[in-house]
Coordinates of C-alpha atoms and ligand atoms in Angstrom, one line a residue:
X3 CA 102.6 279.4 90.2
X4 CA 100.3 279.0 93.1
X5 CA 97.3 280.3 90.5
X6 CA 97.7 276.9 88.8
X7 CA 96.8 274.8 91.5
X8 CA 93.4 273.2 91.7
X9 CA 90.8 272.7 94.3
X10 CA 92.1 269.2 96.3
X11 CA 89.0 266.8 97.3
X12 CA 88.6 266.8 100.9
X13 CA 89.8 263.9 103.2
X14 CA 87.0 261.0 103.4
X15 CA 87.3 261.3 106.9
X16 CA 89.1 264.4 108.8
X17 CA 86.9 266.3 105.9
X18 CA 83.9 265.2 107.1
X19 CA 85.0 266.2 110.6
X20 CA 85.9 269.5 109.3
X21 CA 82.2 269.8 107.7
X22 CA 80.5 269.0 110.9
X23 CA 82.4 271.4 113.1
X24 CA 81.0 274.4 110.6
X25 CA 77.4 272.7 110.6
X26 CA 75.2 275.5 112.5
X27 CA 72.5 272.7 113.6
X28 CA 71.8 272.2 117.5
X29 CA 71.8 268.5 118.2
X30 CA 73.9 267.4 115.1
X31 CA 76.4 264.0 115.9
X32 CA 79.7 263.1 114.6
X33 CA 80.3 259.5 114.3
X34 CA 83.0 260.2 111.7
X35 CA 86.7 260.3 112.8
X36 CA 87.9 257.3 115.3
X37 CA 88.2 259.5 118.1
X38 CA 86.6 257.7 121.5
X39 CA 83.7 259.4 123.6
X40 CA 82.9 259.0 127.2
X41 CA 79.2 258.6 127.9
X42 CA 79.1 262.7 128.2
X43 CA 80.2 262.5 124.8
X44 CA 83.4 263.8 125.5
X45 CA 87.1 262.8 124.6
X46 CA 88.6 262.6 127.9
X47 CA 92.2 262.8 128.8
X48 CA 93.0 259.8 130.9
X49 CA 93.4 259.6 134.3
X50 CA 97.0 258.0 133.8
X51 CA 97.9 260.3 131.0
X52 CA 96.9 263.6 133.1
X53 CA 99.5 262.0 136.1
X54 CA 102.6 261.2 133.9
X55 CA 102.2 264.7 132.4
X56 CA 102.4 265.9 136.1
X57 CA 105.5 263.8 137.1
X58 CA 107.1 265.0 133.9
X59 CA 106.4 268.7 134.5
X60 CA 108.5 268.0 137.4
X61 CA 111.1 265.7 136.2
X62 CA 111.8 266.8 132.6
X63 CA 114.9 269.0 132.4
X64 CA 115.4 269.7 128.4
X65 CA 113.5 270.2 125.2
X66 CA 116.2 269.4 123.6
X67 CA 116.0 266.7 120.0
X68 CA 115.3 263.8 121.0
X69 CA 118.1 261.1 119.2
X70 CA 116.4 260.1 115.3
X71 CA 114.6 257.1 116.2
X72 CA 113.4 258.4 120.0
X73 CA 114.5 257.7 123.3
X74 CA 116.1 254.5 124.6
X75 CA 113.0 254.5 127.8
X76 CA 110.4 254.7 125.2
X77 CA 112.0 252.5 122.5
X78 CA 112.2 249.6 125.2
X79 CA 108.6 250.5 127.0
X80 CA 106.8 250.3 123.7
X81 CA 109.1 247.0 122.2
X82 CA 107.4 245.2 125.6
X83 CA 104.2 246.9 125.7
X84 CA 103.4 245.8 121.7
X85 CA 105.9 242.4 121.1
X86 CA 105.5 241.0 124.8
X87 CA 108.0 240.2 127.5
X88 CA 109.5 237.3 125.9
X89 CA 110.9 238.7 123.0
X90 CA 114.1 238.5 121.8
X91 CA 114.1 242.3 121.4
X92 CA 117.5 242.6 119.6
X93 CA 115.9 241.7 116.5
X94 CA 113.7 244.5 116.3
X95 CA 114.6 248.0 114.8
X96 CA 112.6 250.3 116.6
X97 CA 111.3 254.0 116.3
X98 CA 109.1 256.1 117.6
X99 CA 107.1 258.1 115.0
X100 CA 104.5 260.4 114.8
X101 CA 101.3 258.6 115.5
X102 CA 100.5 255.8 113.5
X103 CA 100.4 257.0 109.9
X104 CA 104.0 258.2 110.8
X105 CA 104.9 254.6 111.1
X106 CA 103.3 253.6 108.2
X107 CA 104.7 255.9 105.7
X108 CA 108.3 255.8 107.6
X109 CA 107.6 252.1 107.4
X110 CA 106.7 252.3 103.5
X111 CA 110.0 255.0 103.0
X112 CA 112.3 252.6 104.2
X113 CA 111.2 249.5 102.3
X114 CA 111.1 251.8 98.9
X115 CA 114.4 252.4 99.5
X116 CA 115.7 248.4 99.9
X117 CA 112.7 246.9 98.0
X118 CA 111.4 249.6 95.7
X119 CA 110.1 247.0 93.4
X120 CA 108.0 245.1 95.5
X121 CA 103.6 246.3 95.6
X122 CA 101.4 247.1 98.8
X123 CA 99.1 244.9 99.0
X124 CA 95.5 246.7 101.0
X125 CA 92.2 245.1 101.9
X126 CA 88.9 246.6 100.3
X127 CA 87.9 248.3 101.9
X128 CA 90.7 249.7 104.2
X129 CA 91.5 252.9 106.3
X130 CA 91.0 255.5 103.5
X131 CA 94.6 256.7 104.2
X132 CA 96.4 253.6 103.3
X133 CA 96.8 253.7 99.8
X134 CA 98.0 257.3 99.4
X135 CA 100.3 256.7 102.3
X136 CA 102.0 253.8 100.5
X137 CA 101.6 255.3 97.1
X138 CA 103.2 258.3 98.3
X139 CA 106.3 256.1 99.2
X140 CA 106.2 255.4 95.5
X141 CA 104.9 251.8 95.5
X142 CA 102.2 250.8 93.7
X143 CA 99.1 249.7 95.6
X144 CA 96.8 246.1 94.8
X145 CA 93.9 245.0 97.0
X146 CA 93.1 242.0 98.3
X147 CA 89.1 241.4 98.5
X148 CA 88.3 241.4 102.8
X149 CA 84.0 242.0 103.1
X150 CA 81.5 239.5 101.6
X151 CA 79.1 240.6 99.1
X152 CA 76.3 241.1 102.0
X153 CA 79.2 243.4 103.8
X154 CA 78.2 241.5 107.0
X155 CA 81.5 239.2 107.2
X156 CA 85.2 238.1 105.8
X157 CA 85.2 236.9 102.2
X158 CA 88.2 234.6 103.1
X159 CA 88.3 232.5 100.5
X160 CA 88.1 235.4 98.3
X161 CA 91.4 237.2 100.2
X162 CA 93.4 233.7 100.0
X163 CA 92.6 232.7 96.3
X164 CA 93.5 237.0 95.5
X165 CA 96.4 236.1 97.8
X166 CA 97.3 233.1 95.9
X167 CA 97.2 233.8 92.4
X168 CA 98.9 237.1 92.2
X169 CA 100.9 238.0 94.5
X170 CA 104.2 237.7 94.2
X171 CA 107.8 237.2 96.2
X172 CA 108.8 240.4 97.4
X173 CA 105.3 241.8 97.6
X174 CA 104.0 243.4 101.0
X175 CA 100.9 242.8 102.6
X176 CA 99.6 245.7 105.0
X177 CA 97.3 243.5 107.7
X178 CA 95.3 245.4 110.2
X179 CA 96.4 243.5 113.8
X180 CA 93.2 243.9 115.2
X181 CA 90.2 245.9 114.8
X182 CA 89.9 246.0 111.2
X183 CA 89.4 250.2 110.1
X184 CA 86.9 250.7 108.6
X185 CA 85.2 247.2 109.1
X186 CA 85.9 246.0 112.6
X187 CA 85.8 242.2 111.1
X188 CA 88.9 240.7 112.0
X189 CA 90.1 236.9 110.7
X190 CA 89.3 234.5 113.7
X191 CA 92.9 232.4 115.2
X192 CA 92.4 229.8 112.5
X193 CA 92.2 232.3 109.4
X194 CA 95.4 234.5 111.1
X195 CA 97.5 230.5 110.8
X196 CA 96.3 230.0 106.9
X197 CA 96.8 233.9 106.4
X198 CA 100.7 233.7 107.7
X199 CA 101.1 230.1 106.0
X200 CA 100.3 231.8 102.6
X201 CA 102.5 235.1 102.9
X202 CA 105.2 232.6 104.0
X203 CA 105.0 230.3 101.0
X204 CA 104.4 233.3 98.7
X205 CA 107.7 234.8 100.1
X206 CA 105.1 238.7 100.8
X207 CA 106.3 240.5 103.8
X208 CA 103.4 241.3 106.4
X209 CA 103.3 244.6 107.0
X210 CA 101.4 245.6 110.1
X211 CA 99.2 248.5 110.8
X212 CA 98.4 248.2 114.9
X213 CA 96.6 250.8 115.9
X214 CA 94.2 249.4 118.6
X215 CA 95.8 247.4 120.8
X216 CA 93.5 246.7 123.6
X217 CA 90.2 247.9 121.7
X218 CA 89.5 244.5 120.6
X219 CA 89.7 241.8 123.3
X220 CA 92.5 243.2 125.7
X221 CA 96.1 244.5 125.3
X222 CA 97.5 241.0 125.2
X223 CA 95.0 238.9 122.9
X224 CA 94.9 242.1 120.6
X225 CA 98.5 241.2 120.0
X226 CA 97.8 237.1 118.8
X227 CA 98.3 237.7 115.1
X228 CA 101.6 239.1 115.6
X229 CA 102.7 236.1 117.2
X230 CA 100.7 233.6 114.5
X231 CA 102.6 235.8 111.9
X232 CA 106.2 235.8 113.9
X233 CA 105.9 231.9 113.7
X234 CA 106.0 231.6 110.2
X235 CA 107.4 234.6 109.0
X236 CA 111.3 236.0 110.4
X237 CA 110.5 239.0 109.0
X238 CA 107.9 241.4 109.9
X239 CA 106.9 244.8 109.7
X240 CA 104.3 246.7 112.8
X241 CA 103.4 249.7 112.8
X242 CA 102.1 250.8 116.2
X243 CA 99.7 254.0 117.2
X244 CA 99.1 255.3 120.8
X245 CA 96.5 257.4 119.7
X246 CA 93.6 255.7 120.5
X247 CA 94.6 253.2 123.6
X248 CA 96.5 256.5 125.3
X249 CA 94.1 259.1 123.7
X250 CA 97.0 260.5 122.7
X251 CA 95.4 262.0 119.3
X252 CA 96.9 265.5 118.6
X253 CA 100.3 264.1 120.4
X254 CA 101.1 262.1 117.6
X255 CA 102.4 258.9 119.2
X256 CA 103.4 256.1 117.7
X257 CA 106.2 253.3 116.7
X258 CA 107.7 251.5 113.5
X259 CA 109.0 248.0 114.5
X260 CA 111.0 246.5 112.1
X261 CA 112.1 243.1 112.8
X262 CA 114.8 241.1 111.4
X263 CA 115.6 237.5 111.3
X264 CA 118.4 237.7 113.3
X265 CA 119.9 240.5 115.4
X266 CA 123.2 241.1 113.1
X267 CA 120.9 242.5 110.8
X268 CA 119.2 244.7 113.3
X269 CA 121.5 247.4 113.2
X270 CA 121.8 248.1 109.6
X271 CA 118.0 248.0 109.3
X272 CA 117.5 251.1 111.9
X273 CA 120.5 253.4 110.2
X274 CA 117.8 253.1 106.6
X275 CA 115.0 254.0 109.2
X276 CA 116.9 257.3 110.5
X277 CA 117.8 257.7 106.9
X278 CA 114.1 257.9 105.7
X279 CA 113.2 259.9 108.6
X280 CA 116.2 262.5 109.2
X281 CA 115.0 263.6 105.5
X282 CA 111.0 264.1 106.2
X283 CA 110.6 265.1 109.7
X284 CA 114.0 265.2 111.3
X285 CA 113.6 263.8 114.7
X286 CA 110.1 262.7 116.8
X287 CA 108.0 265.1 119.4
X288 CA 108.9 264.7 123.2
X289 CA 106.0 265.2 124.9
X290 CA 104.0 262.4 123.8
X291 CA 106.9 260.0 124.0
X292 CA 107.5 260.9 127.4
X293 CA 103.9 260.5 128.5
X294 CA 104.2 257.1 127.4
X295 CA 107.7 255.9 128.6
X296 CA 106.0 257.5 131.5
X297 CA 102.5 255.3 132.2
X298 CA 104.6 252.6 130.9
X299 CA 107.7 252.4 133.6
X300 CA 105.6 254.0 136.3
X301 CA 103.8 250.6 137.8
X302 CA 101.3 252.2 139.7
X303 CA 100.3 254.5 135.9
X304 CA 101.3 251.3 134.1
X305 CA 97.7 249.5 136.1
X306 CA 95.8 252.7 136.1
X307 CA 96.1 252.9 132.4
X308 CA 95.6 249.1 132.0
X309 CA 92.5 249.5 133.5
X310 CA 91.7 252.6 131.8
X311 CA 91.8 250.7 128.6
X312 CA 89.5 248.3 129.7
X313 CA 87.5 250.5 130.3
X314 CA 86.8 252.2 127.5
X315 CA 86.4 248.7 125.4
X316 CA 83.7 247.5 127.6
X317 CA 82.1 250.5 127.2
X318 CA 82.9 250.6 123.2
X319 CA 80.9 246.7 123.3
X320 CA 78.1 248.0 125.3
X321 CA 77.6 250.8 122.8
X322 CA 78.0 248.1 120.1
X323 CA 75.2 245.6 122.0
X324 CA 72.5 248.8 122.2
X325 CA 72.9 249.6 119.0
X326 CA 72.1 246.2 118.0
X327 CA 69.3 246.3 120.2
X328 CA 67.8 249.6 119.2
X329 CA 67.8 248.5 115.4
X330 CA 66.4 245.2 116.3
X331 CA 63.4 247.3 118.1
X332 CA 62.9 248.9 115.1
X333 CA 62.6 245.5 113.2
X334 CA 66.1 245.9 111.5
X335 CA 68.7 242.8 111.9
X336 CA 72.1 244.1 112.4
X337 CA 73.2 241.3 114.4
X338 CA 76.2 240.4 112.2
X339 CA 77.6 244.0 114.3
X340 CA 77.9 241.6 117.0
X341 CA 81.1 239.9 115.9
X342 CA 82.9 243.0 114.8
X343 CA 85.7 244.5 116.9
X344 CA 86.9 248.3 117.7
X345 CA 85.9 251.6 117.4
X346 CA 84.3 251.0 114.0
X347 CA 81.4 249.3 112.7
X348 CA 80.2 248.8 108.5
X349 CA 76.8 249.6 109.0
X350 CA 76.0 248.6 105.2
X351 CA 74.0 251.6 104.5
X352 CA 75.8 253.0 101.3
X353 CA 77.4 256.6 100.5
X354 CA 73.6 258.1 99.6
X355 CA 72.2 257.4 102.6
X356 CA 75.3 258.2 104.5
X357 CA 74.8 261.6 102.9
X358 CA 70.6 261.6 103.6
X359 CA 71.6 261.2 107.4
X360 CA 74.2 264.5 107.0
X361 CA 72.1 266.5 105.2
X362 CA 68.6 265.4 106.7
X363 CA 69.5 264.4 110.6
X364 CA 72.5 266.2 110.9
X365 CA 74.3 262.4 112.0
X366 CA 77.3 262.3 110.5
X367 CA 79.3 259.0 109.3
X368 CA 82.3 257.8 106.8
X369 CA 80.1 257.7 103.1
X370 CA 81.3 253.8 103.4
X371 CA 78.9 253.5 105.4
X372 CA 81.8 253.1 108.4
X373 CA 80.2 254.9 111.8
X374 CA 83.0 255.3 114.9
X375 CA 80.7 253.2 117.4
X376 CA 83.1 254.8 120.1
X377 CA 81.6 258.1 119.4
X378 CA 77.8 256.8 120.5
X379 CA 76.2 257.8 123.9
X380 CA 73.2 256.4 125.8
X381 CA 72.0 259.6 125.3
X382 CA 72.3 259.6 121.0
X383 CA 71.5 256.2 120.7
X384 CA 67.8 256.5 119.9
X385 CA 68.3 259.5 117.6
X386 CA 70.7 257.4 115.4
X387 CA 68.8 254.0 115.5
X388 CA 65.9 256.3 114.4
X389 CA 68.3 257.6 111.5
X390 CA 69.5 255.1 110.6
X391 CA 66.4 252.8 110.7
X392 CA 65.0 255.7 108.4
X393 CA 67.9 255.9 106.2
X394 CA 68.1 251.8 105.6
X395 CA 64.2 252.6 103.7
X396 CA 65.8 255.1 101.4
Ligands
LMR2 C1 90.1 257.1 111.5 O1 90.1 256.2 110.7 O2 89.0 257.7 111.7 C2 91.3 257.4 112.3 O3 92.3 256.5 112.0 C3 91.7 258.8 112.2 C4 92.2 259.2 110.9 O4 93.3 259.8 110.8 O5 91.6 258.9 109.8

């Protein structure tokens, strides 16, 4: 049977990674995957990370499965960590999945099977994973417009009126929390209260995708529209990765938060997330969890890693600023970058030239036009404001 199968397009994005690891060239740059860089260009483990694994090497006293939904220390860490202190964390179902796009499709699983009716609702552009993710699930995906025509900011009329005219009760709205992938625009306070106003009245669920908590302004403002959303809305979907803040990539960390309006509900909710994930992957990986339950309790890790975070953003807007600065030297106005958040930045230069700076400078970025600011250096940022200076006048 295996004869019949055809050749599979590559992934937008962990294909072009794949590509640039067998590219021969000397000097060639990945600014593909959101993976973060140090300014040696590296992707470090962090300080924090490299401790709990220590105290855990010592401590931890079975490999054996972990319960379906994680561990109770990990469960409660990460409920604080991503829905703050005050809480009333009986509402929330929580479990800890693989990464992020575990969450998301455990997330999307669940609802198919309570809600199989209702569509996923996805920005355009969005993560180039969503839509099979969701589709996979068996729901069938709409988009709602997000860049405007110059690619430079929110179309937000555009989103509402989309919003507004067809969606319908029972639909579900994936939202990125922060740091929008692949644009890094995200909807200002204001535009997160007419946003949750309109999924309220139009009965849609907000679903959540939270993968960069503490990339965009810090680990607390990063989690505003969850609150904005939480106001209006009594139910809510998050899903939550640990890849990125924790560096945590080939761990496969993260958390599906389901919450209910009230509590009674809460338990019912989690026995159809075990359901949908007993019958894909059985049970989550320990040593990721552990790591961080770990940082998390630990209070001395806990400010280490805080600050660890903080780090890396302010160097993630520096990179940002210097590339605005090296474009402007070269007479090229990228100064709506400024206001974009995260790893990731829409350049505007479109999948042709993407694929002229591959093939011709060996700088490689998503063919949106999406480049993973994290992954710039001091030391590359000439050679890719050169690029892409070059590229813009193809
Ligand atoms: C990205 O968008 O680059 C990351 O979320 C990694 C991935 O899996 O695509």
């Amino acid at each position: 049977m295996f004869e019949h199968f055809s050749l599979a397009p590559p992934d937008a994005i962990l294909g072009l990674n794949s590509a640039f690891e067998k590219d021969p060239r000397v000097g060639k740059l990945n600014l593909t995957v959101g993976v973060y860089k140090d300014e040696a260009g590296r992707t470090p483990i962090l300080e924090s990370v490299k401790l709990a694994e220590a105290k855990i090497f010592q401590e931890q006293k079975s490999k054996g499965y972990l319960p379906i939904e994680g561990g109770k220390d990990y469960i409660d860490q990460v409920n604080r960590l991503v829905l703050g202190e005050g809480f009333e964390f009986g509402r929330v179902a929580t479990a800890h999945t693989p990464g992020g796009t575990g969450a998301l499709r455990a997330g999307a699983d669940t609802l198919a099977s309570v809600a199989p009716h209702g569509r996923f609702w996805i920005s355009n552009p969005t993560w180039a994973n969503h839509a099979a993710v969701f589709q996979a699930a068996g729901f069938e995906t709409q988009s709602y417009c997000y860049l405007n025509a110059a690619k430079t900011g929110l179309d937000f009329e555009g989103m509402l009126s989309q919003i507004q005219q067809a969606g319908q009760a029972g639909d579900i709205v994936c939202l990125h929390a922060c740091c929008h992938n692949p644009t890094g625009i995200d909807p200002s306070v204001q535009e997160w209260k007419q946003i949750a106003e309109l999924l309220a009245k139009k009965r849609m669920l907000p679903f959540l995708d939270f993968a960069y908590q503490g990339f965009g302004d810090g680990l607390v403002e990063d989690s505003k529209p969850l609150s904005i959303l939480m106001e209006h809305h009594p139910e809510l979907v998050v899903c939550a990765s640990f890849s990125k803040n924790f560096g945590l990539y080939s761990e496969r960390v993260g958390a599906l938060m389901m919450i209910s309006e009230s509590a009674k509900s809460t338990e019912s909710v989690l026995s159809q997330i075990r359901l949908a994930i007993r019958c894909n992957y059985s049970n989550p990986p320990r040593h990721g969890e552990a790591i961080v339950a770990k940082v998390l309790s630990d209070p001395e890790l806990s400010v280490r890693w805080r600050s660890e975070v903080d780090q890396m953003r302010s160097r993630i807007h520096s990179m940002r600023s210097a590339l605005i600065q090296g474009m402007e030297s070269r007479g090229k106005d990228f100064g709506f970058l400024a206001a974009q958040k995260g790893m990731f930045s829409y350049t505007g230069l479109n999948p042709m030239q993407a694929d002229w700076l591959k093939k011709e400078k060996g700088i490689y970025i998503v063919g949106t036009g999406r480049i993973n600011v994290a992954g710039l250096t001091s030391a590359s940022m000439d050679i890719v404001c050169d690029g892409i200076a070059e590229a813009c006048a193809i």
